[in-house]
Amino acid sequence: MLLRQLRVHHSLGRRFISNSSYDLAISELNKEMKSIFGEPPDGFSSSASQESHFIPTGSGESHQGLSHVDGSGQARMVDVSSKEDSKRVAVAACKVLLGQKAFHLVASNQVAKGDVLNVAKIAGINGAKQTSSLIPLCHNISLTHIRVDLALNEKDFSVEIEGEAATTGKTGVEMEAMTAVAVAGLTVYDMCKAASKDISITEIHLERKTGGKSGDWSRR
C-alpha cells in the first residue's frame, strides 16, 4: 500500500512534496520492505543521503583538495600570481611495448618512416612545449630545459622513454614531463604501426619532482 502511494506521489512530481515528507515516506517504505525482505532494498535512501558530498571551503578549493575545481564545483585555472618563483624539475616515464617484429625493425633502423628513436625524441620535446595548448587548465610555462631519452629493452621488446622538464617559475612542470613522454610514445606507435598494430603505450607516470610549495617527491 505504501509503495503504491509513493508511486502516485512520484508521478505527480517531487515538486509537490516537501523534502521532509519525501524523507518520511522513504523511511516508512524502507521499514515495510525490511519487514518483508529482511533489509532495505538497494537504491532507496532519503534525499539527504543523496546530496552531493562536495563541500566548498572558504579558500575556493574543494574539500578533496582539487585545485582546478572552485567552491561551486566548476573547473577553473588556478591563480598562481601570489606564489614565489622557484626552480622546478619533473621527470616522467613510459614504456612502449613493440613486439618482436617491430622491435627488431627499430633496433636495425629499418622502419620505412625513418629513424624512430630520433623522430620520437624531437616529437617529445615539441610536445612538452605545447602542453598548455593540449591540457586546457595548464599554465603556459616558460621552460628552461627539456630532455627526452629513449632506450631499447630487448627483454620485453620495448622502448623505454624518460622525459624531464625544468623551469624557474610559480608552478610545476609535471604535466610537461608527462606530455613529453606521452607524445614520444605516440610517435613511436605512428612510426611503427605499419609493421604491427599490436603496440601498447603503457605506464605513463611521474617519477619524481622537485621545487614548489609541496616540496620534493619521488615514486621510489
Tab-separated table of C-alpha atoms in Angstrom:
chain	number	residue	atom	x	y	z
A	1	MET	CA	0.000	0.000	0.000
A	2	LEU	CA	2.733	2.422	0.950
A	3	LEU	CA	4.664	1.584	-2.215
A	4	ARG	CA	1.569	2.417	-4.318
A	5	GLN	CA	1.164	5.734	-2.525
A	6	LEU	CA	4.798	6.600	-3.078
A	7	ARG	CA	4.480	5.871	-6.787
A	8	VAL	CA	1.443	8.140	-7.039
A	9	HIS	CA	3.308	10.958	-5.313
A	10	HIS	CA	6.323	10.485	-7.543
A	11	SER	CA	4.191	10.514	-10.708
A	12	LEU	CA	2.815	13.898	-9.681
A	13	GLY	CA	6.358	15.203	-9.420
A	14	ARG	CA	8.516	15.765	-6.379
A	15	ARG	CA	7.837	19.469	-6.540
A	16	PHE	CA	4.503	18.784	-4.792
A	17	ILE	CA	6.188	17.017	-1.869
A	18	SER	CA	8.347	18.687	0.735
A	19	ASN	CA	11.760	17.195	1.434
A	20	SER	CA	10.665	16.160	4.930
A	21	SER	CA	7.534	14.398	3.609
A	22	TYR	CA	9.531	12.600	0.972
A	23	ASP	CA	12.156	11.514	3.502
A	24	LEU	CA	9.434	10.237	5.805
A	25	ALA	CA	7.798	8.256	3.004
A	26	ILE	CA	11.132	6.692	2.046
A	27	SER	CA	11.857	5.853	5.676
A	28	GLU	CA	8.473	4.150	6.085
A	29	LEU	CA	8.947	2.275	2.830
A	30	ASN	CA	12.336	1.019	3.997
A	31	LYS	CA	10.761	-0.265	7.211
A	32	GLU	CA	7.982	-2.015	5.302
A	33	MET	CA	10.402	-3.607	2.851
A	34	LYS	CA	12.720	-4.637	5.690
A	35	SER	CA	9.851	-6.457	7.375
A	36	ILE	CA	9.325	-8.409	4.160
A	37	PHE	CA	12.848	-8.925	2.835
A	38	GLY	CA	14.904	-8.533	5.987
A	39	GLU	CA	16.837	-5.449	4.842
A	40	PRO	CA	16.166	-2.189	2.986
A	41	PRO	CA	16.323	-2.561	-0.809
A	42	ASP	CA	19.265	-1.074	-2.682
A	43	GLY	CA	18.698	2.303	-4.272
A	44	PHE	CA	16.235	3.674	-1.687
A	45	SER	CA	17.571	6.376	0.567
A	46	SER	CA	16.499	9.746	1.826
A	47	SER	CA	17.148	12.860	-0.213
A	48	ALA	CA	19.581	13.991	2.454
A	49	SER	CA	21.818	10.996	1.801
A	50	GLN	CA	21.587	11.585	-1.962
A	51	GLU	CA	23.015	15.056	-1.742
A	52	SER	CA	26.475	15.713	-3.142
A	53	HIS	CA	29.414	15.137	-0.838
A	54	PHE	CA	31.190	18.113	-2.402
A	55	ILE	CA	31.922	20.597	0.379
A	56	PRO	CA	33.076	24.079	-0.636
A	57	THR	CA	35.633	25.800	1.554
A	58	GLY	CA	36.379	29.415	2.178
A	59	SER	CA	39.572	29.209	0.134
A	60	GLY	CA	37.589	28.430	-3.004
A	61	GLU	CA	39.056	24.928	-3.249
A	62	SER	CA	37.033	21.745	-2.926
A	63	HIS	CA	37.101	19.673	0.239
A	64	GLN	CA	39.009	16.997	-1.682
A	65	GLY	CA	41.798	19.455	-2.419
A	66	LEU	CA	41.318	19.615	-6.201
A	67	SER	CA	42.864	22.961	-7.066
A	68	HIS	CA	41.284	23.063	-10.526
A	69	VAL	CA	37.760	22.973	-9.045
A	70	ASP	CA	36.221	26.015	-7.361
A	71	GLY	CA	33.793	26.176	-4.435
A	72	SER	CA	30.778	25.598	-6.701
A	73	GLY	CA	32.302	22.595	-8.460
A	74	GLN	CA	33.225	24.447	-11.643
A	75	ALA	CA	36.521	23.994	-13.482
A	76	ARG	CA	38.953	26.842	-13.141
A	77	MET	CA	42.524	27.809	-13.937
A	78	VAL	CA	44.442	28.321	-10.707
A	79	ASP	CA	45.714	31.837	-9.974
A	80	VAL	CA	49.410	31.426	-9.173
A	81	SER	CA	50.291	35.119	-9.099
A	82	SER	CA	50.878	35.108	-5.322
A	83	LYS	CA	53.351	32.201	-5.441
A	84	GLU	CA	57.083	32.677	-5.210
A	85	ASP	CA	59.303	31.795	-8.155
A	86	SER	CA	61.394	28.690	-7.577
A	87	LYS	CA	63.313	26.164	-9.621
A	88	ARG	CA	61.081	23.247	-10.508
A	89	VAL	CA	62.041	19.977	-12.160
A	90	ALA	CA	59.899	16.956	-13.042
A	91	VAL	CA	60.840	13.573	-14.511
A	92	ALA	CA	58.289	11.244	-16.106
A	93	ALA	CA	58.500	7.908	-17.885
A	94	CYS	CA	56.556	5.497	-20.045
A	95	LYS	CA	57.089	2.272	-21.964
A	96	VAL	CA	56.079	1.280	-25.493
A	97	LEU	CA	55.647	-2.471	-25.980
A	98	LEU	CA	56.546	-3.087	-29.629
A	99	GLY	CA	56.521	-6.832	-30.030
A	100	GLN	CA	59.397	-8.783	-31.507
A	101	LYS	CA	58.923	-7.884	-35.189
A	102	ALA	CA	58.622	-4.114	-34.727
A	103	PHE	CA	61.351	-4.106	-32.102
A	104	HIS	CA	63.922	-5.629	-34.458
A	105	LEU	CA	62.947	-3.178	-37.210
A	106	VAL	CA	63.510	-0.261	-34.833
A	107	ALA	CA	66.762	-1.703	-33.494
A	108	SER	CA	68.155	-2.164	-37.009
A	109	ASN	CA	66.765	1.228	-38.162
A	110	GLN	CA	64.786	-0.420	-40.960
A	111	VAL	CA	61.392	1.193	-40.297
A	112	ALA	CA	60.072	2.676	-43.537
A	113	LYS	CA	59.326	6.087	-42.000
A	114	GLY	CA	62.877	6.575	-40.769
A	115	ASP	CA	64.815	6.763	-37.505
A	116	VAL	CA	62.121	6.021	-34.924
A	117	LEU	CA	64.015	6.954	-31.787
A	118	ASN	CA	65.317	10.292	-33.025
A	119	VAL	CA	61.975	11.376	-34.501
A	120	ALA	CA	60.192	10.392	-31.264
A	121	LYS	CA	62.761	12.314	-29.229
A	122	ILE	CA	62.120	15.538	-31.165
A	123	ALA	CA	58.366	14.945	-31.002
A	124	GLY	CA	58.543	14.576	-27.218
A	125	ILE	CA	60.454	17.822	-26.844
A	126	ASN	CA	57.963	19.625	-29.047
A	127	GLY	CA	55.067	18.057	-27.151
A	128	ALA	CA	56.354	19.385	-23.827
A	129	LYS	CA	56.387	22.903	-25.277
A	130	GLN	CA	52.756	22.519	-26.383
A	131	THR	CA	51.388	21.226	-23.083
A	132	SER	CA	49.275	24.279	-22.231
A	133	SER	CA	47.640	24.066	-25.672
A	134	LEU	CA	46.755	20.399	-25.174
A	135	ILE	CA	45.741	20.395	-21.484
A	136	PRO	CA	43.217	23.229	-21.052
A	137	LEU	CA	43.869	24.235	-17.429
A	138	CYS	CA	47.667	24.091	-17.569
A	139	HIS	CA	49.580	27.345	-17.383
A	140	ASN	CA	51.734	28.491	-20.271
A	141	ILE	CA	55.146	27.883	-18.699
A	142	SER	CA	58.472	29.244	-19.840
A	143	LEU	CA	60.549	26.061	-19.888
A	144	THR	CA	64.274	26.307	-19.272
A	145	HIS	CA	65.114	22.702	-20.143
A	146	ILE	CA	63.543	19.637	-21.763
A	147	ARG	CA	65.166	16.233	-22.049
A	148	VAL	CA	63.704	13.144	-23.728
A	149	ASP	CA	65.648	9.868	-23.780
A	150	LEU	CA	64.591	6.631	-25.462
A	151	ALA	CA	66.212	3.239	-24.915
A	152	LEU	CA	65.514	-0.192	-26.371
A	153	ASN	CA	64.852	-3.053	-23.947
A	154	GLU	CA	65.263	-6.422	-25.634
A	155	LYS	CA	63.921	-8.325	-22.619
A	156	ASP	CA	60.337	-7.299	-23.326
A	157	PHE	CA	60.806	-5.833	-26.833
A	158	SER	CA	60.003	-2.343	-25.651
A	159	VAL	CA	61.122	1.246	-25.906
A	160	GLU	CA	61.615	2.861	-22.505
A	161	ILE	CA	61.098	6.620	-22.545
A	162	GLU	CA	62.114	9.154	-19.911
A	163	GLY	CA	61.347	12.851	-20.079
A	164	GLU	CA	62.498	15.755	-17.922
A	165	ALA	CA	61.200	19.320	-17.840
A	166	ALA	CA	62.508	22.262	-15.851
A	167	THR	CA	61.553	25.869	-15.210
A	168	THR	CA	62.033	28.676	-12.748
A	169	GLY	CA	58.566	29.940	-12.011
A	170	LYS	CA	55.370	29.808	-9.971
A	171	THR	CA	54.006	26.380	-10.931
A	172	GLY	CA	55.343	22.901	-11.565
A	173	VAL	CA	56.269	21.088	-14.750
A	174	GLU	CA	54.878	17.620	-14.054
A	175	MET	CA	52.430	17.855	-16.935
A	176	GLU	CA	55.162	18.987	-19.325
A	177	ALA	CA	57.299	15.974	-18.428
A	178	MET	CA	54.397	13.547	-18.818
A	179	THR	CA	53.259	15.147	-22.075
A	180	ALA	CA	56.792	14.767	-23.416
A	181	VAL	CA	56.872	11.003	-22.840
A	182	ALA	CA	53.277	10.519	-23.992
A	183	VAL	CA	53.870	12.310	-27.295
A	184	ALA	CA	57.164	10.467	-27.787
A	185	GLY	CA	55.324	7.179	-27.199
A	186	LEU	CA	52.586	8.100	-29.665
A	187	THR	CA	55.251	8.953	-32.233
A	188	VAL	CA	56.890	5.551	-31.788
A	189	TYR	CA	53.497	3.980	-32.430
A	190	ASP	CA	52.932	6.101	-35.536
A	191	MET	CA	56.357	5.257	-36.920
A	192	CYS	CA	55.866	1.507	-36.349
A	193	LYS	CA	52.166	0.921	-36.955
A	194	ALA	CA	52.737	-0.358	-40.499
A	195	ALA	CA	54.791	-3.206	-39.046
A	196	SER	CA	52.422	-4.022	-36.180
A	197	LYS	CA	49.097	-2.797	-34.832
A	198	ASP	CA	49.637	-4.715	-31.589
A	199	ILE	CA	51.732	-1.980	-29.945
A	200	SER	CA	50.879	-0.664	-26.473
A	201	ILE	CA	51.869	2.579	-24.782
A	202	THR	CA	51.932	1.819	-21.062
A	203	GLU	CA	52.914	3.049	-17.621
A	204	ILE	CA	52.861	6.801	-18.245
A	205	HIS	CA	53.718	8.182	-14.822
A	206	LEU	CA	55.605	10.793	-12.831
A	207	GLU	CA	58.895	9.508	-11.460
A	208	ARG	CA	59.880	12.484	-9.314
A	209	LYS	CA	59.608	16.234	-8.914
A	210	THR	CA	61.443	18.950	-7.030
A	211	GLY	CA	60.625	22.504	-6.031
A	212	GLY	CA	57.440	24.326	-5.226
A	213	LYS	CA	55.350	24.605	-2.079
A	214	SER	CA	54.722	20.848	-1.868
A	215	GLY	CA	58.465	20.169	-1.911
A	216	ASP	CA	60.259	17.172	-3.374
A	217	TRP	CA	58.548	13.889	-4.261
A	218	SER	CA	59.797	10.594	-5.649
A	219	ARG	CA	57.982	7.401	-6.595
A	220	ARG	CA	60.894	5.281	-5.361
